[in-house]
PDB file of C-alpha atoms in Angstrom:
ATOM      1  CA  UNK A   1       0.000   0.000   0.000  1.00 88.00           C
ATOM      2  CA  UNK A   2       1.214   3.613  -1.072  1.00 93.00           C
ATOM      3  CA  UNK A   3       0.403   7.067   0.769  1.00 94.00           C
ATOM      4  CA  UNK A   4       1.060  10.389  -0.854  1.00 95.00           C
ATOM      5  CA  UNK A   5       3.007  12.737   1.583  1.00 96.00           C
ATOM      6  CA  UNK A   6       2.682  16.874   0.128  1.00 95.00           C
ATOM      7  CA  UNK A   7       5.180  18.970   1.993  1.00 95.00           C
ATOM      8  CA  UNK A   8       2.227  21.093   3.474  1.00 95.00           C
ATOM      9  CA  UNK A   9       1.361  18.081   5.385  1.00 96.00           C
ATOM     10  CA  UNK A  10       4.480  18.190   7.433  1.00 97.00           C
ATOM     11  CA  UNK A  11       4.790  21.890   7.315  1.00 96.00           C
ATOM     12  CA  UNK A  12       5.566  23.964  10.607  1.00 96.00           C
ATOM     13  CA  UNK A  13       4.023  27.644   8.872  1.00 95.00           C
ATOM     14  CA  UNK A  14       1.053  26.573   7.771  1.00 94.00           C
ATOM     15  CA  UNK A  15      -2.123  25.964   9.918  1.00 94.00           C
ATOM     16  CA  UNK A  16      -3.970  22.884  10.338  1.00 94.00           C
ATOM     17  CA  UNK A  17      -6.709  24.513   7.811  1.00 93.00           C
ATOM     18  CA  UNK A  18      -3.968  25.070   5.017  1.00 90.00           C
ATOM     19  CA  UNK A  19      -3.132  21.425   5.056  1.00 92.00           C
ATOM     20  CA  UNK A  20      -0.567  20.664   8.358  1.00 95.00           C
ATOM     21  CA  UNK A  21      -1.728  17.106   9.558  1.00 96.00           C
ATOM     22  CA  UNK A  22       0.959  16.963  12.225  1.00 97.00           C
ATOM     23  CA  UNK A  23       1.927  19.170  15.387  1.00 96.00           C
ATOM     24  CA  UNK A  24       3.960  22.105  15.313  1.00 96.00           C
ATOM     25  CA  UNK A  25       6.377  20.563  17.293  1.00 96.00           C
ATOM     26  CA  UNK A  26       6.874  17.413  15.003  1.00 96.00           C
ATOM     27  CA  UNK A  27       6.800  19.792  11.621  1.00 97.00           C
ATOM     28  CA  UNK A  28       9.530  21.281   9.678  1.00 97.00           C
ATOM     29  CA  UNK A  29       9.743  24.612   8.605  1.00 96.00           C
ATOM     30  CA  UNK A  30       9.108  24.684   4.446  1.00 94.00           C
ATOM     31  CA  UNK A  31      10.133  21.149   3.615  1.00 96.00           C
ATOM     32  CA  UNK A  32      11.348  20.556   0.071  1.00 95.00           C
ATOM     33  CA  UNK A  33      10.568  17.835  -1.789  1.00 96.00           C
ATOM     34  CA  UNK A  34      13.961  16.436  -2.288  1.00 96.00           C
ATOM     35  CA  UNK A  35      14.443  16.629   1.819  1.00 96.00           C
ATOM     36  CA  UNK A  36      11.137  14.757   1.908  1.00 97.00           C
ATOM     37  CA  UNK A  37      12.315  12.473  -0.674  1.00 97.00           C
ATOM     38  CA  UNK A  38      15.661  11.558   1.147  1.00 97.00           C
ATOM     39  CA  UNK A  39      14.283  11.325   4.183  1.00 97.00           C
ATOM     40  CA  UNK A  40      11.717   8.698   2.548  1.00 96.00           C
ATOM     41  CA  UNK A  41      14.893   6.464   1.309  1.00 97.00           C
ATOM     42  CA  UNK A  42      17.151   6.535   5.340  1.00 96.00           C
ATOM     43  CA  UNK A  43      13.634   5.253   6.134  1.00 95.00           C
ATOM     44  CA  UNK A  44      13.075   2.556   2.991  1.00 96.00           C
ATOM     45  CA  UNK A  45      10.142   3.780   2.126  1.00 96.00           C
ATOM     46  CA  UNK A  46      10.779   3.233  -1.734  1.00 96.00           C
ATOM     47  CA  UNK A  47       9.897   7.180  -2.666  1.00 96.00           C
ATOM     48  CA  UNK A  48       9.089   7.952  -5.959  1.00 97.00           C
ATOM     49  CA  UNK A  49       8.444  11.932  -6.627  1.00 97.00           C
ATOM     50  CA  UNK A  50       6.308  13.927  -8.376  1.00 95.00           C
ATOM     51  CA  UNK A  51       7.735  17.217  -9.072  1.00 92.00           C
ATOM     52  CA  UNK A  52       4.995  18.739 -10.925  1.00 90.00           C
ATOM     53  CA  UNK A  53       1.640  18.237  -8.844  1.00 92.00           C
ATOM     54  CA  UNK A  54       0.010  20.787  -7.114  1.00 88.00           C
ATOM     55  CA  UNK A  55      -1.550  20.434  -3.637  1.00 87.00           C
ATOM     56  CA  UNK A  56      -5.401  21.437  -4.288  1.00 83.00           C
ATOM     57  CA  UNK A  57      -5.201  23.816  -0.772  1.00 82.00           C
ATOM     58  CA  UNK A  58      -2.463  25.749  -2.674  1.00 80.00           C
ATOM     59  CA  UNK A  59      -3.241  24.656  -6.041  1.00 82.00           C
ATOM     60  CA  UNK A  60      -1.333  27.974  -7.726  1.00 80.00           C
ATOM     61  CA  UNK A  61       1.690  26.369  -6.269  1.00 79.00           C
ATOM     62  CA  UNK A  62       3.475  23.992  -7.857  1.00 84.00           C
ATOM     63  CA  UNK A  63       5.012  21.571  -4.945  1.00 89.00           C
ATOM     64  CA  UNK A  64       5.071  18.068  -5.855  1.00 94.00           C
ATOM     65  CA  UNK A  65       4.424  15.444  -3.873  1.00 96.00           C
ATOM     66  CA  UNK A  66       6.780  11.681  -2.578  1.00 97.00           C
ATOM     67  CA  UNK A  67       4.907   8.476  -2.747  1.00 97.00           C
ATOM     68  CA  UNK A  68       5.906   6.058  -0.108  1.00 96.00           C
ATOM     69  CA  UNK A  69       5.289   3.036   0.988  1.00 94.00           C
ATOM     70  CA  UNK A  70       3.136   2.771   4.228  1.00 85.00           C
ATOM     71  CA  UNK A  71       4.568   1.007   6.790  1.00 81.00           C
ATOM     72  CA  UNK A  72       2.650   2.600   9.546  1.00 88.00           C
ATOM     73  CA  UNK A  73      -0.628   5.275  10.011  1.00 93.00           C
ATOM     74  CA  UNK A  74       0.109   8.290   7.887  1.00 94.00           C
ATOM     75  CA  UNK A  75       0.753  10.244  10.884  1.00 95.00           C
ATOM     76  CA  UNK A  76       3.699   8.132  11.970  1.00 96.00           C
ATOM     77  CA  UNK A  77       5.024   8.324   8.797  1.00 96.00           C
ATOM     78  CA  UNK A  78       4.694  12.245   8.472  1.00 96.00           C
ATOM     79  CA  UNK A  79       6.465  12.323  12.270  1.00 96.00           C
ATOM     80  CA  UNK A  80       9.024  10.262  10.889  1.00 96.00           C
ATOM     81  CA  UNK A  81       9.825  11.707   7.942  1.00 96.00           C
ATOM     82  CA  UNK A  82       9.234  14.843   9.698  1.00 97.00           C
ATOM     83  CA  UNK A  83      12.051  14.177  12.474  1.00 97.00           C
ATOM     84  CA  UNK A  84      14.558  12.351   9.881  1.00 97.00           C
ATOM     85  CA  UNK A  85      14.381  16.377   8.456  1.00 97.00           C
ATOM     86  CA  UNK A  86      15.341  17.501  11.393  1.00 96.00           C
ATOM     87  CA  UNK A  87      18.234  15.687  12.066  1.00 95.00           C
ATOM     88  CA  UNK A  88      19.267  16.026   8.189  1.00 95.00           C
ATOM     89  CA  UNK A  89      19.479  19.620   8.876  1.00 91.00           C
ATOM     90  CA  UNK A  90      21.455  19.979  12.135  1.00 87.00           C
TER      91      UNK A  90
END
C-alpha cells in the first residue's frame, strides 16, 4: 500500500486549515521535496516523486508530492519523515 506525503502536510508555517496534519512541534519549517524524498529512502520507504503536482489547498503552487510506501498510520510516517528532516538539517 502507497500514501502520498505533500510537503504542506508536514509543514511547521502553515495551519492545520492550510493542510498541516501533524503538530507544530513534530513539523519542519518549508520542507522541500527532495528533503522529503531523502528522508523517505534513510527510512526505505521506496519514494518515488512527483515534481509537478500541485496540492489542491495551494493549487497555484506547484510543490510536488513523494509516494511512499506505508509502513505505519500516515501520521507516523509524516512524524518520521518529519524528524529524519530535522536531524538532516542539524
Amino acid at each position: 500500500m502507497r500514501t502520498i506525503i505533500w510537503p504542506a502536510y508536514i509543514d511547521s508555517e502553515r495551519t492545520k486549515k492550510d493542510g498541516r496534519r501533524i503538530s507544530k512541534e513534530d513539523a519542519v519549517s518549508a520542507p522541500k521535496i527532495r528533503e522529503i524524498n531523502k528522508a523517505a529512502q534513510k527510512l526505505h520507504l521506496n519514494p518515488e516523486v512527483e515534481k509537478y503536482k500541485s496540492y489542491s489547498r495551494s493549487w497555484w503552487e506547484s510543490s510536488g508530492r513523494v509516494i511512499v510506501d506505508k509502513s505505519n498510520t500516515k501520521k507516523e510516517t509524516l512524524i518520521k519523515i518529519s524528524n529524519m528532516i530535522k536531524g538532516m538539517r542539524s
